[in-house]
Coordinates of N, CA and C and ligand atoms in Angstrom, one line a residue:
M119 N 8.7 -14.0 -12.1 CA 7.8 -14.7 -13.0 C 7.9 -14.1 -14.4
T120 N 7.7 -14.9 -15.4 CA 7.5 -14.4 -16.7 C 6.2 -15.0 -17.2
R121 N 5.8 -14.6 -18.4 CA 4.5 -15.1 -18.9 C 4.5 -16.6 -18.9
S122 N 5.6 -17.2 -19.3 CA 5.6 -18.6 -19.5 C 6.5 -19.4 -18.5
G123 N 7.2 -18.8 -17.6 CA 8.0 -19.5 -16.7 C 8.4 -18.7 -15.5
A124 N 9.5 -19.1 -14.8 CA 9.9 -18.4 -13.6 C 11.4 -18.7 -13.4
T125 N 12.1 -17.7 -12.8 CA 13.5 -17.8 -12.4 C 13.6 -17.6 -10.9
R126 N 14.4 -18.4 -10.3 CA 14.6 -18.2 -8.8 C 15.6 -17.1 -8.6
F127 N 15.4 -16.3 -7.5 CA 16.4 -15.4 -7.1 C 17.6 -16.1 -6.7
P128 N 18.8 -15.7 -7.1 CA 20.0 -16.4 -6.6 C 20.2 -16.3 -5.1
L129 N 19.8 -15.2 -4.5 CA 19.8 -15.0 -3.1 C 18.4 -14.5 -2.7
V130 N 17.9 -15.0 -1.6 CA 16.7 -14.5 -1.1 C 16.9 -13.1 -0.4
P131 N 16.2 -12.0 -0.9 CA 16.4 -10.7 -0.3 C 16.3 -10.8 1.2
R132 N 17.1 -10.0 1.9 CA 17.2 -10.1 3.4 C 15.8 -9.9 4.1
Q133 N 15.1 -8.9 3.6 CA 13.8 -8.6 4.2 C 12.8 -9.7 4.0
M134 N 13.1 -10.7 3.2 CA 12.2 -11.8 3.0 C 12.6 -13.1 3.7
H135 N 13.7 -13.0 4.5 CA 14.1 -14.1 5.3 C 13.0 -14.3 6.4
N136 N 12.7 -15.5 6.6 CA 11.6 -15.8 7.5 C 12.0 -16.5 8.7
A137 N 13.3 -16.5 9.0 CA 13.8 -17.3 10.2 C 13.2 -16.7 11.5
G138 N 12.8 -17.6 12.3 CA 12.3 -17.1 13.7 C 10.9 -16.6 13.7
N139 N 10.2 -16.5 12.5 CA 8.9 -16.0 12.5 C 7.8 -17.1 12.6
F140 N 6.7 -16.7 13.0 CA 5.5 -17.7 13.0 C 4.4 -17.1 12.2
I141 N 3.6 -18.0 11.6 CA 2.4 -17.5 10.9 C 1.3 -17.5 11.9
I142 N 0.7 -16.3 12.1 CA -0.4 -16.1 13.0 C -1.6 -15.6 12.2
S143 N -2.8 -16.2 12.4 CA -4.0 -15.8 11.8 C -4.6 -14.7 12.6
L144 N -4.7 -13.4 11.9 CA -5.4 -12.3 12.6 C -6.8 -12.7 12.9
G145 N -7.4 -13.5 12.0 CA -8.8 -13.9 12.1 C -9.0 -14.7 13.4
Q146 N -8.0 -15.4 13.8 CA -8.1 -16.2 15.1 C -7.6 -15.4 16.3
L147 N -6.5 -14.6 16.0 CA -5.9 -13.9 17.1 C -6.8 -12.8 17.7
T148 N -7.5 -12.1 16.8 CA -8.4 -11.0 17.2 C -9.5 -11.4 18.1
P149 N -10.3 -12.4 17.7 CA -11.4 -12.8 18.7 C -10.8 -13.3 20.0
W150 N -9.6 -14.0 20.0 CA -9.0 -14.4 21.2 C -8.6 -13.2 22.1
L151 N -8.0 -12.2 21.4 CA -7.6 -11.0 22.2 C -8.8 -10.3 22.8
A152 N -9.9 -10.2 22.0 CA -11.1 -9.6 22.5 C -11.7 -10.3 23.7
G153 N -11.6 -11.6 23.6 CA -12.1 -12.4 24.8 C -11.2 -12.1 26.0
E154 N -9.9 -12.1 25.8 CA -9.0 -11.8 26.9 C -9.3 -10.4 27.5
A155 N -9.4 -9.5 26.6 CA -9.6 -8.1 27.0 C -10.9 -8.0 27.9
E156 N -12.0 -8.6 27.4 CA -13.3 -8.5 28.1 C -13.1 -9.2 29.5
G157 N -12.3 -10.2 29.5 CA -12.1 -10.9 30.8 C -11.4 -9.9 31.8
L158 N -10.6 -9.0 31.3 CA -9.9 -8.0 32.1 C -10.8 -6.8 32.4
G159 N -12.1 -6.8 31.9 CA -13.0 -5.7 32.2 C -13.1 -4.6 31.1
V160 N -12.5 -4.9 30.0 CA -12.6 -3.9 28.9 C -14.0 -4.0 28.2
D161 N -14.6 -2.9 27.9 CA -15.9 -2.9 27.1 C -15.5 -2.9 25.7
V162 N -16.0 -3.9 24.9 CA -15.8 -4.0 23.5 C -17.2 -3.6 22.9
F163 N -17.2 -2.7 21.9 CA -18.4 -2.3 21.3 C -18.4 -2.8 19.8
P164 N -18.7 -4.1 19.5 CA -18.6 -4.5 18.2 C -19.8 -4.0 17.4
G165 N -19.6 -3.6 16.2 CA -20.8 -3.1 15.4 C -21.0 -1.7 15.5
F166 N -20.2 -1.0 16.3 CA -20.4 0.5 16.4 C -19.2 1.2 15.8
A167 N -19.3 1.9 14.7 CA -18.2 2.6 14.2 C -18.1 4.0 14.8
A168 N -16.8 4.4 15.1 CA -16.6 5.7 15.7 C -16.8 6.7 14.5
A169 N -17.6 7.7 14.7 CA -18.0 8.6 13.6 C -17.1 9.9 13.6
S170 N -16.7 10.4 14.7 CA -16.0 11.6 14.7 C -15.2 11.7 16.0
P171 N -14.1 12.5 16.0 CA -13.3 12.7 17.3 C -14.1 13.7 18.2
V172 N -13.8 13.6 19.5 CA -14.4 14.6 20.4 C -13.2 15.3 21.1
F173 N -13.4 16.6 21.2 CA -12.3 17.4 21.7 C -12.7 18.0 23.1
D174 N -11.7 18.2 23.9 CA -11.9 19.0 25.2 C -11.8 20.5 24.9
E175 N -12.0 21.3 26.0 CA -12.0 22.7 25.9 C -10.7 23.2 25.3
A176 N -9.6 22.5 25.7 CA -8.3 23.0 25.2 C -8.0 22.6 23.8
G177 N -8.9 21.8 23.2 CA -8.7 21.3 21.8 C -8.0 20.0 21.7
A178 N -7.8 19.3 22.8 CA -7.1 18.0 22.7 C -8.2 16.9 22.5
V179 N -7.8 15.8 21.9 CA -8.7 14.7 21.7 C -9.1 14.1 23.0
K180 N -10.4 13.9 23.3 CA -10.8 13.3 24.6 C -11.6 12.0 24.3
G181 N -11.8 11.6 23.1 CA -12.5 10.4 22.8 C -13.1 10.4 21.4
V182 N -14.1 9.6 21.2 CA -14.8 9.5 19.9 C -16.3 9.5 20.1
R183 N -17.0 9.9 19.1 CA -18.5 9.8 19.1 C -18.9 8.7 18.2
I184 N -19.8 7.9 18.6 CA -20.3 6.8 17.8 C -21.4 7.3 16.9
G185 N -21.5 6.7 15.7 CA -22.5 7.2 14.7 C -23.9 7.1 15.2
D186 N -24.8 8.0 14.7 CA -26.2 7.9 15.1 C -26.8 6.7 14.6
M187 N -27.8 6.1 15.3 CA -28.5 4.9 14.8 C -29.9 5.4 14.4
G188 N -30.5 4.7 13.5 CA -31.9 4.9 13.1 C -32.1 6.1 12.2
V189 N -31.0 6.4 11.4 CA -31.1 7.5 10.4 C -31.7 6.9 9.2
L190 N -32.7 7.6 8.6 CA -33.3 7.1 7.3 C -32.5 7.3 6.1
K191 N -32.9 6.7 5.0 CA -32.1 6.8 3.8 C -31.9 8.3 3.4
D192 N -32.9 9.1 3.6 CA -32.9 10.5 3.2 C -32.2 11.4 4.2
G193 N -31.6 10.7 5.2 CA -30.8 11.5 6.2 C -31.6 12.0 7.4
T194 N -32.9 11.9 7.3 CA -33.8 12.3 8.4 C -33.8 11.3 9.6
Q195 N -34.3 11.7 10.7 CA -34.3 10.8 11.9 C -35.6 10.0 11.8
G196 N -35.4 8.6 11.8 CA -36.5 7.7 11.8 C -37.1 7.5 13.2
P197 N -38.1 6.6 13.3 CA -38.7 6.3 14.6 C -37.7 5.7 15.7
N198 N -36.7 5.0 15.2 CA -35.8 4.4 16.1 C -34.5 5.2 16.3
Y199 N -34.6 6.5 15.9 CA -33.3 7.3 16.0 C -32.8 7.3 17.4
T200 N -31.5 7.1 17.5 CA -30.7 7.2 18.8 C -29.4 8.0 18.5
P201 N -29.2 9.1 19.1 CA -28.0 9.8 18.8 C -26.8 9.0 19.3
G202 N -25.7 9.1 18.5 CA -24.5 8.4 18.9 C -23.9 8.8 20.2
A203 N -23.5 7.8 21.0 CA -22.9 8.2 22.3 C -21.5 8.6 22.2
E204 N -21.0 9.4 23.2 CA -19.6 9.8 23.2 C -18.8 8.8 24.1
V205 N -17.7 8.4 23.7 CA -16.8 7.5 24.6 C -15.6 8.4 24.9
H206 N -15.4 8.7 26.2 CA -14.3 9.5 26.6 C -13.2 8.6 27.2
A207 N -12.0 9.0 27.1 CA -10.8 8.2 27.6 C -9.6 9.1 27.9
K208 N -8.8 8.7 28.8 CA -7.5 9.4 29.1 C -6.7 9.4 27.8
V209 N -6.6 8.3 27.1 CA -5.8 8.2 25.9 C -6.7 7.6 24.8
T210 N -6.7 8.2 23.7 CA -7.5 7.7 22.5 C -6.5 7.2 21.5
L211 N -6.6 5.9 21.2 CA -5.7 5.2 20.3 C -6.5 4.9 19.0
L212 N -6.0 5.5 17.9 CA -6.7 5.2 16.6 C -6.1 4.0 15.9
A213 N -6.9 3.0 15.6 CA -6.3 1.9 14.8 C -7.3 1.5 13.7
E214 N -7.5 2.5 12.8 CA -8.5 2.4 11.8 C -8.0 1.8 10.5
G215 N -6.7 1.4 10.5 CA -6.1 0.9 9.3 C -5.7 2.1 8.5
C216 N -5.2 1.9 7.2 CA -4.7 3.0 6.4 C -5.9 3.9 6.0
R217 N -5.6 5.2 6.0 CA -6.6 6.2 5.5 C -7.9 6.1 6.3
G218 N -7.8 6.0 7.6 CA -8.9 6.0 8.5 C -9.6 7.4 8.5
S219 N -10.9 7.4 8.7 CA -11.7 8.6 8.5 C -11.4 9.6 9.7
I220 N -11.3 9.1 10.9 CA -11.0 10.0 12.0 C -9.5 10.4 12.0
A221 N -8.6 9.5 11.6 CA -7.2 9.8 11.4 C -7.1 11.0 10.4
K222 N -7.8 10.9 9.3 CA -7.7 12.0 8.3 C -8.1 13.3 8.9
V223 N -9.2 13.4 9.7 CA -9.6 14.6 10.4 C -8.4 15.1 11.3
L224 N -7.8 14.2 12.1 CA -6.8 14.7 13.0 C -5.5 15.0 12.3
I225 N -5.2 14.3 11.2 CA -4.0 14.6 10.5 C -4.0 16.1 10.0
Q226 N -5.2 16.4 9.5 CA -5.4 17.8 9.0 C -5.4 18.8 10.1
R227 N -6.2 18.5 11.1 CA -6.4 19.5 12.2 C -5.0 19.8 12.9
F228 N -4.2 18.7 13.2 CA -3.0 18.9 13.9 C -1.8 19.0 13.0
N229 N -2.0 19.0 11.7 CA -1.0 19.2 10.7 C 0.1 18.1 10.8
L230 N -0.4 16.9 11.0 CA 0.6 15.8 11.3 C 1.4 15.3 10.1
A231 N 0.9 15.6 8.9 CA 1.6 15.1 7.7 C 2.8 16.0 7.3
Q232 N 2.8 17.2 8.0 CA 3.9 18.2 7.6 C 5.3 17.7 7.9
G233 N 6.1 17.7 6.9 CA 7.5 17.3 7.0 C 7.7 15.8 7.0
H234 N 6.6 15.0 6.7 CA 6.8 13.6 6.6 C 6.6 13.0 5.2
N235 N 7.1 11.9 5.0 CA 6.9 11.3 3.7 C 5.4 11.1 3.4
P236 N 4.9 11.4 2.2 CA 3.5 11.1 1.9 C 3.2 9.6 2.1
Q237 N 1.9 9.3 2.4 CA 1.6 7.9 2.5 C 1.5 7.3 1.1
T238 N 1.9 6.0 1.0 CA 1.7 5.3 -0.3 C 0.8 4.2 -0.1
F239 N 0.1 3.8 -1.1 CA -1.0 2.8 -1.0 C -0.9 1.7 -2.0
G240 N -1.3 0.5 -1.6 CA -1.3 -0.7 -2.5 C -2.7 -1.3 -2.5
L241 N -2.9 -2.1 -3.5 CA -4.2 -2.8 -3.6 C -3.9 -4.3 -3.6
G242 N -4.6 -5.0 -2.8 CA -4.3 -6.4 -2.8 C -5.5 -7.3 -2.5
F243 N -5.4 -8.6 -2.7 CA -6.4 -9.5 -2.3 C -5.7 -10.7 -1.6
K244 N -6.4 -11.4 -0.8 CA -5.9 -12.6 -0.2 C -7.1 -13.6 -0.1
E245 N -6.8 -14.9 -0.6 CA -7.9 -15.9 -0.5 C -7.3 -17.1 0.2
L246 N -8.2 -17.8 0.8 CA -7.9 -19.1 1.5 C -8.3 -20.2 0.6
W247 N -7.4 -21.0 0.2 CA -7.7 -22.1 -0.7 C -7.5 -23.5 0.0
Q248 N -8.4 -24.4 -0.3 CA -8.3 -25.8 0.2 C -7.7 -26.6 -1.0
L249 N -6.6 -27.2 -0.8 CA -6.0 -28.0 -1.9 C -6.1 -29.5 -1.7
P250 N -5.9 -30.3 -2.7 CA -5.9 -31.7 -2.5 C -4.7 -32.1 -1.7
A251 N -4.8 -33.2 -1.0 CA -3.8 -33.7 -0.1 C -2.5 -33.8 -0.8
G252 N -1.3 -33.5 -0.2 CA 0.0 -33.8 -0.7 C 0.6 -32.6 -1.5
R253 N -0.1 -31.5 -1.6 CA 0.5 -30.4 -2.4 C 0.9 -29.2 -1.5
V254 N 0.6 -29.4 -0.2 CA 0.9 -28.2 0.7 C 2.0 -28.7 1.7
E255 N 2.9 -27.7 1.9 CA 4.1 -28.0 2.8 C 3.9 -27.0 3.9
A256 N 3.3 -27.3 5.0 CA 2.9 -26.4 6.1 C 4.1 -25.6 6.5
G257 N 4.0 -24.2 6.5 CA 5.1 -23.4 7.0 C 5.9 -22.8 5.8
L258 N 5.7 -23.4 4.6 CA 6.5 -22.9 3.4 C 5.9 -21.5 3.0
I259 N 6.7 -20.6 2.7 CA 6.3 -19.3 2.2 C 6.9 -19.0 0.9
Q260 N 6.1 -18.6 -0.1 CA 6.6 -18.4 -1.4 C 6.1 -17.0 -1.9
H261 N 7.1 -16.2 -2.4 CA 6.8 -14.9 -3.0 C 7.2 -14.9 -4.4
S262 N 6.5 -14.1 -5.2 CA 6.9 -13.9 -6.6 C 6.8 -12.4 -7.0
V263 N 7.7 -12.0 -7.9 CA 7.6 -10.7 -8.5 C 7.6 -10.9 -10.0
G264 N 7.3 -9.8 -10.8 CA 7.4 -9.9 -12.2 C 6.0 -10.1 -12.8
W265 N 5.9 -10.9 -13.8 CA 4.6 -11.1 -14.5 C 3.5 -11.4 -13.5
P266 N 2.3 -10.9 -13.6 CA 1.7 -10.3 -14.8 C 2.0 -8.7 -14.9
V267 N 2.7 -8.2 -13.9 CA 2.9 -6.7 -14.0 C 4.2 -6.5 -14.8
D268 N 4.3 -5.3 -15.4 CA 5.5 -5.0 -16.1 C 6.6 -4.5 -15.2
R269 N 7.8 -4.2 -15.8 CA 9.0 -3.9 -14.9 C 8.8 -2.6 -14.2
K270 N 7.9 -1.7 -14.6 CA 7.8 -0.4 -14.0 C 6.8 -0.4 -12.8
T271 N 6.2 -1.6 -12.6 CA 5.1 -1.6 -11.7 C 5.5 -2.4 -10.4
Y272 N 5.2 -1.9 -9.2 CA 5.5 -2.5 -8.0 C 4.4 -3.6 -7.7
G273 N 4.7 -4.8 -7.5 CA 3.7 -5.8 -7.2 C 4.3 -7.2 -7.1
G274 N 3.5 -8.0 -6.5 CA 3.9 -9.4 -6.4 C 2.9 -10.3 -5.7
S275 N 3.2 -11.6 -5.7 CA 2.2 -12.5 -5.1 C 2.8 -13.2 -3.9
F276 N 2.0 -13.8 -3.1 CA 2.5 -14.6 -2.0 C 1.6 -15.9 -1.8
L277 N 2.3 -16.9 -1.4 CA 1.6 -18.2 -1.1 C 2.1 -18.6 0.3
Y278 N 1.2 -18.6 1.3 CA 1.5 -19.1 2.6 C 0.9 -20.4 2.8
H279 N 1.7 -21.5 3.0 CA 1.2 -22.8 3.2 C 0.8 -23.0 4.7
L280 N -0.4 -23.4 4.9 CA -0.9 -23.6 6.2 C -1.1 -25.1 6.6
D281 N -1.8 -25.4 7.7 CA -2.0 -26.8 8.0 C -3.3 -27.3 7.2
N282 N -3.6 -28.5 7.3 CA -4.8 -29.1 6.8 C -5.0 -28.8 5.3
N283 N -3.8 -28.9 4.5 CA -3.9 -28.7 3.1 C -4.4 -27.4 2.6
R284 N -4.2 -26.4 3.4 CA -4.8 -25.0 3.0 C -3.6 -24.1 2.7
V285 N -3.8 -23.2 1.7 CA -2.9 -22.1 1.5 C -3.6 -20.7 1.4
Y286 N -2.9 -19.7 1.9 CA -3.3 -18.4 1.6 C -2.6 -18.0 0.3
V287 N -3.4 -17.5 -0.6 CA -2.8 -17.0 -1.9 C -3.3 -15.6 -2.1
G288 N -2.3 -14.7 -2.5 CA -2.7 -13.3 -2.6 C -1.8 -12.6 -3.6
Y289 N -2.2 -11.4 -3.9 CA -1.5 -10.5 -4.8 C -1.6 -9.1 -4.3
V290 N -0.5 -8.3 -4.4 CA -0.6 -6.9 -4.0 C 0.1 -6.1 -5.1
A291 N -0.5 -4.9 -5.5 CA 0.1 -4.0 -6.5 C 0.1 -2.6 -5.9
G292 N 1.2 -1.9 -6.2 CA 1.2 -0.5 -5.7 C 0.2 0.3 -6.5
L293 N -0.5 1.3 -5.8 CA -1.6 2.0 -6.4 C -1.1 3.1 -7.4
D294 N 0.3 3.2 -7.6 CA 0.8 4.2 -8.5 C 1.0 3.5 -9.9
Y295 N 0.4 2.4 -10.1 CA 0.5 1.7 -11.4 C -0.2 2.5 -12.5
A296 N 0.4 2.4 -13.7 CA -0.3 3.1 -14.9 C -1.5 2.2 -15.3
D297 N -2.6 2.8 -15.5 CA -3.8 2.0 -15.9 C -3.6 1.5 -17.4
R298 N -3.3 0.2 -17.5 CA -3.0 -0.3 -18.8 C -4.2 -0.2 -19.8
A299 N -5.4 -0.4 -19.2 CA -6.6 -0.3 -20.0 C -6.7 1.0 -20.7
S300 N -6.5 2.1 -19.8 CA -6.6 3.4 -20.4 C -5.5 3.8 -21.3
S301 N -4.2 3.3 -21.0 CA -3.1 3.6 -21.9 C -3.3 2.9 -23.3
L302 N -3.9 1.6 -23.2 CA -4.1 0.9 -24.5 C -5.2 1.6 -25.3
S303 N -6.2 2.1 -24.6 CA -7.3 2.7 -25.4 C -6.8 4.1 -25.9
R304 N -5.9 4.7 -25.1 CA -5.3 6.0 -25.7 C -4.5 5.7 -26.9
R305 N -3.7 4.5 -26.8 CA -2.8 4.2 -28.0 C -3.7 3.8 -29.2
S306 N -4.8 3.1 -28.9 CA -5.6 2.7 -30.1 C -6.3 3.9 -30.7
S307 N -6.8 4.8 -29.8 CA -7.4 6.0 -30.4 C -6.5 6.9 -31.1
S308 N -5.2 7.0 -30.6 CA -4.2 7.8 -31.4 C -3.9 7.1 -32.7
S309 N -3.8 5.7 -32.7 CA -3.5 5.1 -34.0 C -4.7 5.3 -35.0
R310 N -5.9 5.4 -34.4 CA -7.0 5.7 -35.3 C -6.9 7.1 -35.9
T311 N -6.4 8.0 -35.1 CA -6.2 9.3 -35.6 C -5.2 9.4 -36.7
I312 N -4.1 8.6 -36.5 CA -3.1 8.6 -37.6 C -3.6 8.0 -38.9
R313 N -4.4 6.9 -38.7 CA -5.0 6.4 -40.0 C -5.9 7.4 -40.7
R314 N -6.6 8.1 -39.9 CA -7.5 9.1 -40.6 C -6.6 10.1 -41.3
Ligands
FAD290 C1 -4.3 -8.5 0.6 C2 -3.5 -8.3 1.9 C3 -2.8 -9.3 2.4 C4 -2.0 -9.1 3.6 N1 -1.4 -10.2 4.1 C5 -0.6 -10.0 5.2 C6 0.1 -11.1 5.8 O1 -0.1 -12.2 5.3 N2 0.9 -10.9 6.8 C7 1.0 -9.6 7.4 O2 1.7 -9.5 8.4 N3 0.3 -8.6 6.9 C8 -0.4 -8.7 5.8 N4 -1.1 -7.7 5.3 C9 -1.0 -6.4 5.9 C10 -1.9 -6.4 7.2 O3 -3.1 -6.8 6.8 C11 -2.0 -4.9 7.7 O4 -0.7 -4.4 7.8 C12 -2.7 -4.9 9.0 O5 -4.0 -5.5 8.9 C13 -2.9 -3.5 9.5 O6 -3.5 -3.6 10.7 P1 -4.3 -2.4 11.4 O7 -4.8 -2.9 12.7 O8 -3.4 -1.2 11.4 O9 -5.5 -2.1 10.4 P2 -6.7 -3.0 9.8 O10 -6.3 -4.4 9.9 O11 -7.1 -2.3 8.5 O12 -7.8 -2.8 10.9 C14 -8.5 -1.5 11.0 C15 -9.9 -1.9 11.6 O13 -10.5 -0.7 12.1 C16 -11.9 -0.7 11.6 N5 -12.3 0.7 11.5 C17 -11.9 1.6 10.6 N6 -12.5 2.8 10.9 C18 -13.2 2.6 12.0 C19 -14.1 3.4 12.8 N7 -14.2 4.7 12.4 N8 -14.7 2.9 13.8 C20 -14.5 1.6 14.2 N9 -13.8 0.7 13.5 C21 -13.1 1.2 12.4 C22 -11.8 -1.5 10.3 O14 -13.1 -2.0 10.0 C23 -10.8 -2.6 10.6 O15 -11.4 -3.7 11.1 C24 -1.9 -7.8 4.1 C25 -2.6 -6.8 3.6 C26 -3.4 -7.0 2.5 C27 -4.2 -5.8 1.9

């Protein structure tokens, strides 16, 4: 993309080939999976965040502790205070997303980042848009790079065309971008200095 137009890639980069893939909505898949799991006898605790890992005598992870309930704003125990329960398991699988709070504790405790590439982070949004009939081609995937970011900044947009005239539209930028607002204000304050 440029400010006023767009140029197509002569070749679609290999990692953006979409042959053989299907669009699956996590918002639909996750509740379905939870229902299947509960049917198999799995206890699902929605609404309870794990607060800390729990260790056995040997120092290995044996589960998590759920956060206390009924704690007042000032941190004291209110009338409905209930201490968080411990959930023990043979295997504890952490799936907190990037930069999970329990993962951070364990990464530090077991030195898991040693000798590995540092994590990199991006910032993005995704919205679901309902468009007028005739503008959506279900299954079409469009990506863009370039404007509005400059050449030094990692980022781009995506449009995923769904059924019923809907599209997912989103944008992601690497979090190592230079803050244009602060560099502009630095520039303007230095130009003021020169004028003086
Ligand atoms: C804007 C944007 C658009 C994206 N679009 C796509 C896309 O179209 N297709 C695609 O394949 N990927 C997409 N991704 C990437 C995809 O969303 C992630 O790779 C994926 O969601 C990671 O899954 P996850 O299960 O590891 O973590 P997450 O999806 O982040 O799930 C972690 C979950 O754990 C919960 N949690 C965290 N800590 C605790 C705790 N202590 N106790 C209990 N629960 C906890 C969180 O609330 C969250 O629900 C997109 C990402 C972004 C930011």
